[in-house]
């Protein structure tokens, strides 16, 4: 997912959209653009340099792919890992210190690892 998300970012997609598009491509979710369109509203820190759209998209993705309890568990794990690495969820702060492409790649890679592990456990 990481490489796909990176490519989508440089094709001009927003941070959250890159995550959703990469997951849709890798996991053949068949989203038909609905979730990708919806997450576009989260761009640029929800339009006010607030919450970064990349972790927000990961959380939406978990909710789309898994039942409520699994999505909640994955969400907490993801947010803890993201916060331990970056210490913030603020778009403006992350953009300034890390750059969007690094955040996107980390979020996509971490989500991919968690999704893959969960899907293996469900077999």
PDB file of N, CA and C in Angstrom, residues 21-118:
ATOM      1  N   UNK A  21      -7.400   5.101  -1.842  1.00  0.00           N
ATOM      2  CA  UNK A  21      -7.147   4.561  -3.181  1.00  0.00           C
ATOM      3  C   UNK A  21      -6.167   3.390  -3.134  1.00  0.00           C
ATOM      4  N   UNK A  22      -5.122   3.516  -2.325  1.00  0.00           N
ATOM      5  CA  UNK A  22      -4.134   2.439  -2.215  1.00  0.00           C
ATOM      6  C   UNK A  22      -4.772   1.176  -1.647  1.00  0.00           C
ATOM      7  N   UNK A  23      -5.590   1.323  -0.624  1.00  0.00           N
ATOM      8  CA  UNK A  23      -6.267   0.164  -0.037  1.00  0.00           C
ATOM      9  C   UNK A  23      -7.261  -0.441  -1.023  1.00  0.00           C
ATOM     10  N   UNK A  24      -7.982   0.401  -1.733  1.00  0.00           N
ATOM     11  CA  UNK A  24      -8.942  -0.080  -2.719  1.00  0.00           C
ATOM     12  C   UNK A  24      -8.232  -0.890  -3.797  1.00  0.00           C
ATOM     13  N   UNK A  25      -7.094  -0.400  -4.247  1.00  0.00           N
ATOM     14  CA  UNK A  25      -6.322  -1.107  -5.266  1.00  0.00           C
ATOM     15  C   UNK A  25      -5.764  -2.416  -4.726  1.00  0.00           C
ATOM     16  N   UNK A  26      -5.117  -2.369  -3.571  1.00  0.00           N
ATOM     17  CA  UNK A  26      -4.457  -3.565  -3.037  1.00  0.00           C
ATOM     18  C   UNK A  26      -5.446  -4.639  -2.613  1.00  0.00           C
ATOM     19  N   UNK A  27      -6.514  -4.239  -1.944  1.00  0.00           N
ATOM     20  CA  UNK A  27      -7.446  -5.210  -1.374  1.00  0.00           C
ATOM     21  C   UNK A  27      -8.715  -5.404  -2.210  1.00  0.00           C
ATOM     22  N   UNK A  28      -8.754  -4.810  -3.407  1.00  0.00           N
ATOM     23  CA  UNK A  28      -9.893  -4.957  -4.326  1.00  0.00           C
ATOM     24  C   UNK A  28     -11.217  -4.726  -3.600  1.00  0.00           C
ATOM     25  N   UNK A  29     -11.331  -3.561  -2.956  1.00  0.00           N
ATOM     26  CA  UNK A  29     -12.511  -3.250  -2.155  1.00  0.00           C
ATOM     27  C   UNK A  29     -13.722  -2.869  -3.002  1.00  0.00           C
ATOM     28  N   UNK A  30     -13.488  -2.468  -4.239  1.00  0.00           N
ATOM     29  CA  UNK A  30     -14.596  -2.097  -5.119  1.00  0.00           C
ATOM     30  C   UNK A  30     -15.347  -0.860  -4.653  1.00  0.00           C
ATOM     31  N   UNK A  31     -14.615   0.153  -4.231  1.00  0.00           N
ATOM     32  CA  UNK A  31     -15.240   1.340  -3.653  1.00  0.00           C
ATOM     33  C   UNK A  31     -15.963   2.215  -4.669  1.00  0.00           C
ATOM     34  N   UNK A  32     -15.662   2.098  -5.931  1.00  0.00           N
ATOM     35  CA  UNK A  32     -16.299   2.908  -6.979  1.00  0.00           C
ATOM     36  C   UNK A  32     -16.213   4.401  -6.709  1.00  0.00           C
ATOM     37  N   UNK A  33     -15.239   4.819  -5.947  1.00  0.00           N
ATOM     38  CA  UNK A  33     -14.988   6.235  -5.741  1.00  0.00           C
ATOM     39  C   UNK A  33     -15.746   6.910  -4.618  1.00  0.00           C
ATOM     40  N   UNK A  34     -16.750   6.247  -4.021  1.00  0.00           N
ATOM     41  CA  UNK A  34     -17.561   6.920  -3.005  1.00  0.00           C
ATOM     42  C   UNK A  34     -16.745   7.349  -1.792  1.00  0.00           C
ATOM     43  N   UNK A  35     -16.011   6.431  -1.200  1.00  0.00           N
ATOM     44  CA  UNK A  35     -15.229   6.752  -0.005  1.00  0.00           C
ATOM     45  C   UNK A  35     -14.076   7.692  -0.349  1.00  0.00           C
ATOM     46  N   UNK A  36     -13.517   7.534  -1.534  1.00  0.00           N
ATOM     47  CA  UNK A  36     -12.443   8.429  -1.979  1.00  0.00           C
ATOM     48  C   UNK A  36     -12.982   9.854  -2.095  1.00  0.00           C
ATOM     49  N   UNK A  37     -14.173   9.986  -2.649  1.00  0.00           N
ATOM     50  CA  UNK A  37     -14.798  11.303  -2.755  1.00  0.00           C
ATOM     51  C   UNK A  37     -15.099  11.866  -1.369  1.00  0.00           C
ATOM     52  N   UNK A  38     -15.631  11.056  -0.485  1.00  0.00           N
ATOM     53  CA  UNK A  38     -15.988  11.518   0.859  1.00  0.00           C
ATOM     54  C   UNK A  38     -14.769  11.989   1.641  1.00  0.00           C
ATOM     55  N   UNK A  39     -13.667  11.267   1.533  1.00  0.00           N
ATOM     56  CA  UNK A  39     -12.477  11.634   2.309  1.00  0.00           C
ATOM     57  C   UNK A  39     -11.806  12.892   1.761  1.00  0.00           C
ATOM     58  N   UNK A  40     -12.184  13.311   0.568  1.00  0.00           N
ATOM     59  CA  UNK A  40     -11.611  14.552   0.028  1.00  0.00           C
ATOM     60  C   UNK A  40     -11.961  15.749   0.907  1.00  0.00           C
ATOM     61  N   UNK A  41     -13.058  15.667   1.630  1.00  0.00           N
ATOM     62  CA  UNK A  41     -13.459  16.759   2.530  1.00  0.00           C
ATOM     63  C   UNK A  41     -12.496  16.925   3.700  1.00  0.00           C
ATOM     64  N   UNK A  42     -11.676  15.915   3.959  1.00  0.00           N
ATOM     65  CA  UNK A  42     -10.739  15.963   5.083  1.00  0.00           C
ATOM     66  C   UNK A  42      -9.403  16.598   4.703  1.00  0.00           C
ATOM     67  N   UNK A  43      -9.224  16.962   3.456  1.00  0.00           N
ATOM     68  CA  UNK A  43      -7.944  17.501   2.995  1.00  0.00           C
ATOM     69  C   UNK A  43      -7.532  18.782   3.694  1.00  0.00           C
ATOM     70  N   UNK A  44      -6.239  19.003   3.720  1.00  0.00           N
ATOM     71  CA  UNK A  44      -5.651  20.193   4.352  1.00  0.00           C
ATOM     72  C   UNK A  44      -6.083  20.338   5.805  1.00  0.00           C
ATOM     73  N   UNK A  45      -6.018  19.231   6.525  1.00  0.00           N
ATOM     74  CA  UNK A  45      -6.371  19.278   7.936  1.00  0.00           C
ATOM     75  C   UNK A  45      -7.820  19.647   8.146  1.00  0.00           C
ATOM     76  N   UNK A  46      -8.701  19.029   7.359  1.00  0.00           N
ATOM     77  CA  UNK A  46     -10.135  19.321   7.380  1.00  0.00           C
ATOM     78  C   UNK A  46     -10.410  20.777   7.035  1.00  0.00           C
ATOM     79  N   UNK A  47      -9.515  21.347   6.244  1.00  0.00           N
ATOM     80  CA  UNK A  47      -9.706  22.697   5.737  1.00  0.00           C
ATOM     81  C   UNK A  47      -9.246  23.805   6.658  1.00  0.00           C
ATOM     82  N   UNK A  48      -8.728  23.461   7.818  1.00  0.00           N
ATOM     83  CA  UNK A  48      -8.255  24.503   8.732  1.00  0.00           C
ATOM     84  C   UNK A  48      -6.951  24.113   9.422  1.00  0.00           C
ATOM     85  N   UNK A  49      -6.166  23.305   8.748  1.00  0.00           N
ATOM     86  CA  UNK A  49      -4.872  22.830   9.261  1.00  0.00           C
ATOM     87  C   UNK A  49      -5.014  22.091  10.584  1.00  0.00           C
ATOM     88  N   UNK A  50      -6.126  21.384  10.752  1.00  0.00           N
ATOM     89  CA  UNK A  50      -6.385  20.611  11.968  1.00  0.00           C
ATOM     90  C   UNK A  50      -5.918  19.176  11.831  1.00  0.00           C
ATOM     91  N   UNK A  51      -6.828  18.241  12.014  1.00  0.00           N
ATOM     92  CA  UNK A  51      -6.519  16.817  11.989  1.00  0.00           C
ATOM     93  C   UNK A  51      -5.991  16.396  10.619  1.00  0.00           C
ATOM     94  N   UNK A  52      -4.863  15.724  10.615  1.00  0.00           N
ATOM     95  CA  UNK A  52      -4.265  15.193   9.385  1.00  0.00           C
ATOM     96  C   UNK A  52      -5.216  14.180   8.745  1.00  0.00           C
ATOM     97  N   UNK A  53      -5.408  14.289   7.451  1.00  0.00           N
ATOM     98  CA  UNK A  53      -6.338  13.420   6.731  1.00  0.00           C
ATOM     99  C   UNK A  53      -5.829  11.988   6.586  1.00  0.00           C
ATOM    100  N   UNK A  54      -4.513  11.770   6.656  1.00  0.00           N
ATOM    101  CA  UNK A  54      -3.991  10.410   6.482  1.00  0.00           C
ATOM    102  C   UNK A  54      -4.454   9.482   7.610  1.00  0.00           C
ATOM    103  N   UNK A  55      -4.240   9.819   8.888  1.00  0.00           N
ATOM    104  CA  UNK A  55      -4.760   8.932   9.932  1.00  0.00           C
ATOM    105  C   UNK A  55      -6.288   8.881   9.948  1.00  0.00           C
ATOM    106  N   UNK A  56      -6.936   9.980   9.609  1.00  0.00           N
ATOM    107  CA  UNK A  56      -8.402   9.973   9.541  1.00  0.00           C
ATOM    108  C   UNK A  56      -8.878   8.965   8.500  1.00  0.00           C
ATOM    109  N   UNK A  57      -8.213   8.919   7.355  1.00  0.00           N
ATOM    110  CA  UNK A  57      -8.584   7.978   6.297  1.00  0.00           C
ATOM    111  C   UNK A  57      -8.348   6.539   6.730  1.00  0.00           C
ATOM    112  N   UNK A  58      -7.262   6.302   7.452  1.00  0.00           N
ATOM    113  CA  UNK A  58      -6.989   4.946   7.946  1.00  0.00           C
ATOM    114  C   UNK A  58      -8.122   4.489   8.857  1.00  0.00           C
ATOM    115  N   UNK A  59      -8.574   5.364   9.733  1.00  0.00           N
ATOM    116  CA  UNK A  59      -9.660   5.021  10.650  1.00  0.00           C
ATOM    117  C   UNK A  59     -10.947   4.719   9.876  1.00  0.00           C
ATOM    118  N   UNK A  60     -11.260   5.533   8.871  1.00  0.00           N
ATOM    119  CA  UNK A  60     -12.430   5.270   8.033  1.00  0.00           C
ATOM    120  C   UNK A  60     -12.294   3.934   7.306  1.00  0.00           C
ATOM    121  N   UNK A  61     -11.106   3.653   6.851  1.00  0.00           N
ATOM    122  CA  UNK A  61     -10.834   2.396   6.161  1.00  0.00           C
ATOM    123  C   UNK A  61     -11.080   1.199   7.080  1.00  0.00           C
ATOM    124  N   UNK A  62     -10.593   1.274   8.308  1.00  0.00           N
ATOM    125  CA  UNK A  62     -10.846   0.193   9.268  1.00  0.00           C
ATOM    126  C   UNK A  62     -12.349  -0.006   9.461  1.00  0.00           C
ATOM    127  N   UNK A  63     -13.080   1.089   9.586  1.00  0.00           N
ATOM    128  CA  UNK A  63     -14.525   1.002   9.760  1.00  0.00           C
ATOM    129  C   UNK A  63     -15.227   0.398   8.558  1.00  0.00           C
ATOM    130  N   UNK A  64     -14.715   0.667   7.377  1.00  0.00           N
ATOM    131  CA  UNK A  64     -15.302   0.119   6.159  1.00  0.00           C
ATOM    132  C   UNK A  64     -15.021  -1.379   6.031  1.00  0.00           C
ATOM    133  N   UNK A  65     -13.811  -1.789   6.394  1.00  0.00           N
ATOM    134  CA  UNK A  65     -13.375  -3.159   6.140  1.00  0.00           C
ATOM    135  C   UNK A  65     -13.752  -4.171   7.222  1.00  0.00           C
ATOM    136  N   UNK A  66     -13.954  -3.705   8.446  1.00  0.00           N
ATOM    137  CA  UNK A  66     -14.105  -4.639   9.562  1.00  0.00           C
ATOM    138  C   UNK A  66     -15.332  -4.322  10.408  1.00  0.00           C
ATOM    139  N   UNK A  67     -15.715  -5.289  11.240  1.00  0.00           N
ATOM    140  CA  UNK A  67     -16.822  -5.062  12.165  1.00  0.00           C
ATOM    141  C   UNK A  67     -16.411  -4.008  13.200  1.00  0.00           C
ATOM    142  N   UNK A  68     -17.385  -3.516  13.936  1.00  0.00           N
ATOM    143  CA  UNK A  68     -17.154  -2.389  14.842  1.00  0.00           C
ATOM    144  C   UNK A  68     -16.076  -2.671  15.892  1.00  0.00           C
ATOM    145  N   UNK A  69     -16.101  -3.843  16.499  1.00  0.00           N
ATOM    146  CA  UNK A  69     -15.108  -4.152  17.537  1.00  0.00           C
ATOM    147  C   UNK A  69     -13.698  -4.259  16.973  1.00  0.00           C
ATOM    148  N   UNK A  70     -13.575  -4.895  15.828  1.00  0.00           N
ATOM    149  CA  UNK A  70     -12.260  -5.014  15.193  1.00  0.00           C
ATOM    150  C   UNK A  70     -11.756  -3.645  14.764  1.00  0.00           C
ATOM    151  N   UNK A  71     -12.627  -2.854  14.163  1.00  0.00           N
ATOM    152  CA  UNK A  71     -12.234  -1.506  13.729  1.00  0.00           C
ATOM    153  C   UNK A  71     -11.787  -0.666  14.918  1.00  0.00           C
ATOM    154  N   UNK A  72     -12.474  -0.776  16.026  1.00  0.00           N
ATOM    155  CA  UNK A  72     -12.103  -0.015  17.223  1.00  0.00           C
ATOM    156  C   UNK A  72     -10.730  -0.436  17.733  1.00  0.00           C
ATOM    157  N   UNK A  73     -10.494  -1.749  17.792  1.00  0.00           N
ATOM    158  CA  UNK A  73      -9.194  -2.255  18.252  1.00  0.00           C
ATOM    159  C   UNK A  73      -8.069  -1.792  17.331  1.00  0.00           C
ATOM    160  N   UNK A  74      -8.278  -1.908  16.027  1.00  0.00           N
ATOM    161  CA  UNK A  74      -7.263  -1.476  15.066  1.00  0.00           C
ATOM    162  C   UNK A  74      -7.044   0.031  15.140  1.00  0.00           C
ATOM    163  N   UNK A  75      -8.132   0.779  15.296  1.00  0.00           N
ATOM    164  CA  UNK A  75      -8.039   2.239  15.410  1.00  0.00           C
ATOM    165  C   UNK A  75      -7.156   2.641  16.585  1.00  0.00           C
ATOM    166  N   UNK A  76      -7.395   2.045  17.730  1.00  0.00           N
ATOM    167  CA  UNK A  76      -6.607   2.382  18.918  1.00  0.00           C
ATOM    168  C   UNK A  76      -5.140   2.023  18.708  1.00  0.00           C
ATOM    169  N   UNK A  77      -4.884   0.848  18.138  1.00  0.00           N
ATOM    170  CA  UNK A  77      -3.501   0.443  17.861  1.00  0.00           C
ATOM    171  C   UNK A  77      -2.833   1.421  16.903  1.00  0.00           C
ATOM    172  N   UNK A  78      -3.534   1.761  15.832  1.00  0.00           N
ATOM    173  CA  UNK A  78      -2.965   2.667  14.834  1.00  0.00           C
ATOM    174  C   UNK A  78      -2.679   4.035  15.437  1.00  0.00           C
ATOM    175  N   UNK A  79      -3.658   4.597  16.128  1.00  0.00           N
ATOM    176  CA  UNK A  79      -3.475   5.934  16.698  1.00  0.00           C
ATOM    177  C   UNK A  79      -2.345   5.964  17.718  1.00  0.00           C
ATOM    178  N   UNK A  80      -2.224   4.910  18.503  1.00  0.00           N
ATOM    179  CA  UNK A  80      -1.109   4.839  19.455  1.00  0.00           C
ATOM    180  C   UNK A  80       0.235   4.813  18.739  1.00  0.00           C
ATOM    181  N   UNK A  81       0.347   3.993  17.701  1.00  0.00           N
ATOM    182  CA  UNK A  81       1.608   3.921  16.947  1.00  0.00           C
ATOM    183  C   UNK A  81       1.924   5.248  16.268  1.00  0.00           C
ATOM    184  N   UNK A  82       0.920   5.838  15.649  1.00  0.00           N
ATOM    185  CA  UNK A  82       1.116   7.112  14.948  1.00  0.00           C
ATOM    186  C   UNK A  82       1.551   8.193  15.935  1.00  0.00           C
ATOM    187  N   UNK A  83       0.881   8.257  17.065  1.00  0.00           N
ATOM    188  CA  UNK A  83       1.204   9.270  18.070  1.00  0.00           C
ATOM    189  C   UNK A  83       2.588   9.048  18.671  1.00  0.00           C
ATOM    190  N   UNK A  84       2.970   7.789  18.875  1.00  0.00           N
ATOM    191  CA  UNK A  84       4.315   7.509  19.394  1.00  0.00           C
ATOM    192  C   UNK A  84       5.383   7.970  18.408  1.00  0.00           C
ATOM    193  N   UNK A  85       5.126   7.803  17.126  1.00  0.00           N
ATOM    194  CA  UNK A  85       6.117   8.184  16.120  1.00  0.00           C
ATOM    195  C   UNK A  85       6.181   9.695  15.918  1.00  0.00           C
ATOM    196  N   UNK A  86       5.024  10.349  15.824  1.00  0.00           N
ATOM    197  CA  UNK A  86       5.001  11.761  15.442  1.00  0.00           C
ATOM    198  C   UNK A  86       4.625  12.727  16.562  1.00  0.00           C
ATOM    199  N   UNK A  87       3.964  12.241  17.598  1.00  0.00           N
ATOM    200  CA  UNK A  87       3.599  13.100  18.716  1.00  0.00           C
ATOM    201  C   UNK A  87       2.522  14.118  18.407  1.00  0.00           C
ATOM    202  N   UNK A  88       1.867  13.981  17.269  1.00  0.00           N
ATOM    203  CA  UNK A  88       0.834  14.939  16.876  1.00  0.00           C
ATOM    204  C   UNK A  88      -0.025  14.331  15.779  1.00  0.00           C
ATOM    205  N   UNK A  89      -1.249  14.843  15.684  1.00  0.00           N
ATOM    206  CA  UNK A  89      -2.138  14.504  14.576  1.00  0.00           C
ATOM    207  C   UNK A  89      -2.468  15.758  13.776  1.00  0.00           C
ATOM    208  N   UNK A  90      -1.812  16.853  14.097  1.00  0.00           N
ATOM    209  CA  UNK A  90      -2.094  18.144  13.483  1.00  0.00           C
ATOM    210  C   UNK A  90      -1.448  18.247  12.112  1.00  0.00           C
ATOM    211  N   UNK A  91      -2.260  18.493  11.107  1.00  0.00           N
ATOM    212  CA  UNK A  91      -1.810  18.570   9.721  1.00  0.00           C
ATOM    213  C   UNK A  91      -0.672  19.570   9.546  1.00  0.00           C
ATOM    214  N   UNK A  92      -0.865  20.767  10.031  1.00  0.00           N
ATOM    215  CA  UNK A  92       0.123  21.830   9.834  1.00  0.00           C
ATOM    216  C   UNK A  92       1.462  21.468  10.478  1.00  0.00           C
ATOM    217  N   UNK A  93       1.421  20.963  11.705  1.00  0.00           N
ATOM    218  CA  UNK A  93       2.653  20.590  12.408  1.00  0.00           C
ATOM    219  C   UNK A  93       3.354  19.434  11.706  1.00  0.00           C
ATOM    220  N   UNK A  94       2.596  18.432  11.293  1.00  0.00           N
ATOM    221  CA  UNK A  94       3.183  17.274  10.618  1.00  0.00           C
ATOM    222  C   UNK A  94       3.764  17.658   9.268  1.00  0.00           C
ATOM    223  N   UNK A  95       3.040  18.477   8.540  1.00  0.00           N
ATOM    224  CA  UNK A  95       3.501  18.925   7.224  1.00  0.00           C
ATOM    225  C   UNK A  95       4.816  19.688   7.343  1.00  0.00           C
ATOM    226  N   UNK A  96       4.895  20.515   8.350  1.00  0.00           N
ATOM    227  CA  UNK A  96       6.086  21.346   8.546  1.00  0.00           C
ATOM    228  C   UNK A  96       7.307  20.505   8.940  1.00  0.00           C
ATOM    229  N   UNK A  97       7.109  19.513   9.807  1.00  0.00           N
ATOM    230  CA  UNK A  97       8.255  18.747  10.309  1.00  0.00           C
ATOM    231  C   UNK A  97       8.565  17.494   9.513  1.00  0.00           C
ATOM    232  N   UNK A  98       7.552  16.873   8.922  1.00  0.00           N
ATOM    233  CA  UNK A  98       7.752  15.570   8.273  1.00  0.00           C
ATOM    234  C   UNK A  98       7.524  15.584   6.774  1.00  0.00           C
ATOM    235  N   UNK A  99       6.641  16.429   6.306  1.00  0.00           N
ATOM    236  CA  UNK A  99       6.255  16.415   4.897  1.00  0.00           C
ATOM    237  C   UNK A  99       5.147  15.411   4.660  1.00  0.00           C
ATOM    238  N   UNK A 100       4.195  15.795   3.854  1.00  0.00           N
ATOM    239  CA  UNK A 100       3.015  14.958   3.621  1.00  0.00           C
ATOM    240  C   UNK A 100       3.369  13.570   3.089  1.00  0.00           C
ATOM    241  N   UNK A 101       4.314  13.494   2.162  1.00  0.00           N
ATOM    242  CA  UNK A 101       4.615  12.188   1.567  1.00  0.00           C
ATOM    243  C   UNK A 101       5.105  11.192   2.609  1.00  0.00           C
ATOM    244  N   UNK A 102       5.885  11.634   3.583  1.00  0.00           N
ATOM    245  CA  UNK A 102       6.362  10.735   4.634  1.00  0.00           C
ATOM    246  C   UNK A 102       5.223  10.270   5.533  1.00  0.00           C
ATOM    247  N   UNK A 103       4.317  11.168   5.853  1.00  0.00           N
ATOM    248  CA  UNK A 103       3.160  10.821   6.673  1.00  0.00           C
ATOM    249  C   UNK A 103       2.280   9.820   5.931  1.00  0.00           C
ATOM    250  N   UNK A 104       2.032  10.074   4.663  1.00  0.00           N
ATOM    251  CA  UNK A 104       1.200   9.183   3.854  1.00  0.00           C
ATOM    252  C   UNK A 104       1.817   7.793   3.789  1.00  0.00           C
ATOM    253  N   UNK A 105       3.108   7.723   3.514  1.00  0.00           N
ATOM    254  CA  UNK A 105       3.759   6.415   3.402  1.00  0.00           C
ATOM    255  C   UNK A 105       3.726   5.665   4.730  1.00  0.00           C
ATOM    256  N   UNK A 106       3.972   6.367   5.838  1.00  0.00           N
ATOM    257  CA  UNK A 106       3.932   5.709   7.146  1.00  0.00           C
ATOM    258  C   UNK A 106       2.514   5.227   7.459  1.00  0.00           C
ATOM    259  N   UNK A 107       1.528   6.086   7.252  1.00  0.00           N
ATOM    260  CA  UNK A 107       0.142   5.711   7.543  1.00  0.00           C
ATOM    261  C   UNK A 107      -0.293   4.529   6.682  1.00  0.00           C
ATOM    262  N   UNK A 108       0.039   4.558   5.403  1.00  0.00           N
ATOM    263  CA  UNK A 108      -0.331   3.471   4.497  1.00  0.00           C
ATOM    264  C   UNK A 108       0.363   2.176   4.881  1.00  0.00           C
ATOM    265  N   UNK A 109       1.641   2.250   5.199  1.00  0.00           N
ATOM    266  CA  UNK A 109       2.402   1.062   5.565  1.00  0.00           C
ATOM    267  C   UNK A 109       1.888   0.453   6.868  1.00  0.00           C
ATOM    268  N   UNK A 110       1.626   1.296   7.848  1.00  0.00           N
ATOM    269  CA  UNK A 110       1.132   0.817   9.136  1.00  0.00           C
ATOM    270  C   UNK A 110      -0.262   0.215   8.987  1.00  0.00           C
ATOM    271  N   UNK A 111      -1.130   0.892   8.253  1.00  0.00           N
ATOM    272  CA  UNK A 111      -2.475   0.365   8.013  1.00  0.00           C
ATOM    273  C   UNK A 111      -2.409  -0.964   7.274  1.00  0.00           C
ATOM    274  N   UNK A 112      -1.570  -1.044   6.271  1.00  0.00           N
ATOM    275  CA  UNK A 112      -1.420  -2.265   5.480  1.00  0.00           C
ATOM    276  C   UNK A 112      -0.974  -3.430   6.359  1.00  0.00           C
ATOM    277  N   UNK A 113      -0.015  -3.177   7.213  1.00  0.00           N
ATOM    278  CA  UNK A 113       0.472  -4.218   8.128  1.00  0.00           C
ATOM    279  C   UNK A 113      -0.660  -4.706   9.028  1.00  0.00           C
ATOM    280  N   UNK A 114      -1.425  -3.784   9.566  1.00  0.00           N
ATOM    281  CA  UNK A 114      -2.521  -4.143  10.472  1.00  0.00           C
ATOM    282  C   UNK A 114      -3.655  -4.861   9.740  1.00  0.00           C
ATOM    283  N   UNK A 115      -4.004  -4.368   8.561  1.00  0.00           N
ATOM    284  CA  UNK A 115      -5.066  -4.994   7.772  1.00  0.00           C
ATOM    285  C   UNK A 115      -4.659  -6.403   7.365  1.00  0.00           C
ATOM    286  N   UNK A 116      -3.445  -6.562   6.864  1.00  0.00           N
ATOM    287  CA  UNK A 116      -2.967  -7.881   6.438  1.00  0.00           C
ATOM    288  C   UNK A 116      -2.983  -8.872   7.591  1.00  0.00           C
ATOM    289  N   UNK A 117      -2.516  -8.442   8.755  1.00  0.00           N
ATOM    290  CA  UNK A 117      -2.503  -9.317   9.930  1.00  0.00           C
ATOM    291  C   UNK A 117      -3.926  -9.701  10.324  1.00  0.00           C
ATOM    292  N   UNK A 118      -4.824  -8.748  10.296  1.00  0.00           N
ATOM    293  CA  UNK A 118      -6.217  -9.024  10.669  1.00  0.00           C
ATOM    294  C   UNK A 118      -6.872  -9.980   9.680  1.00  0.00           C
TER     295      UNK A 118
END
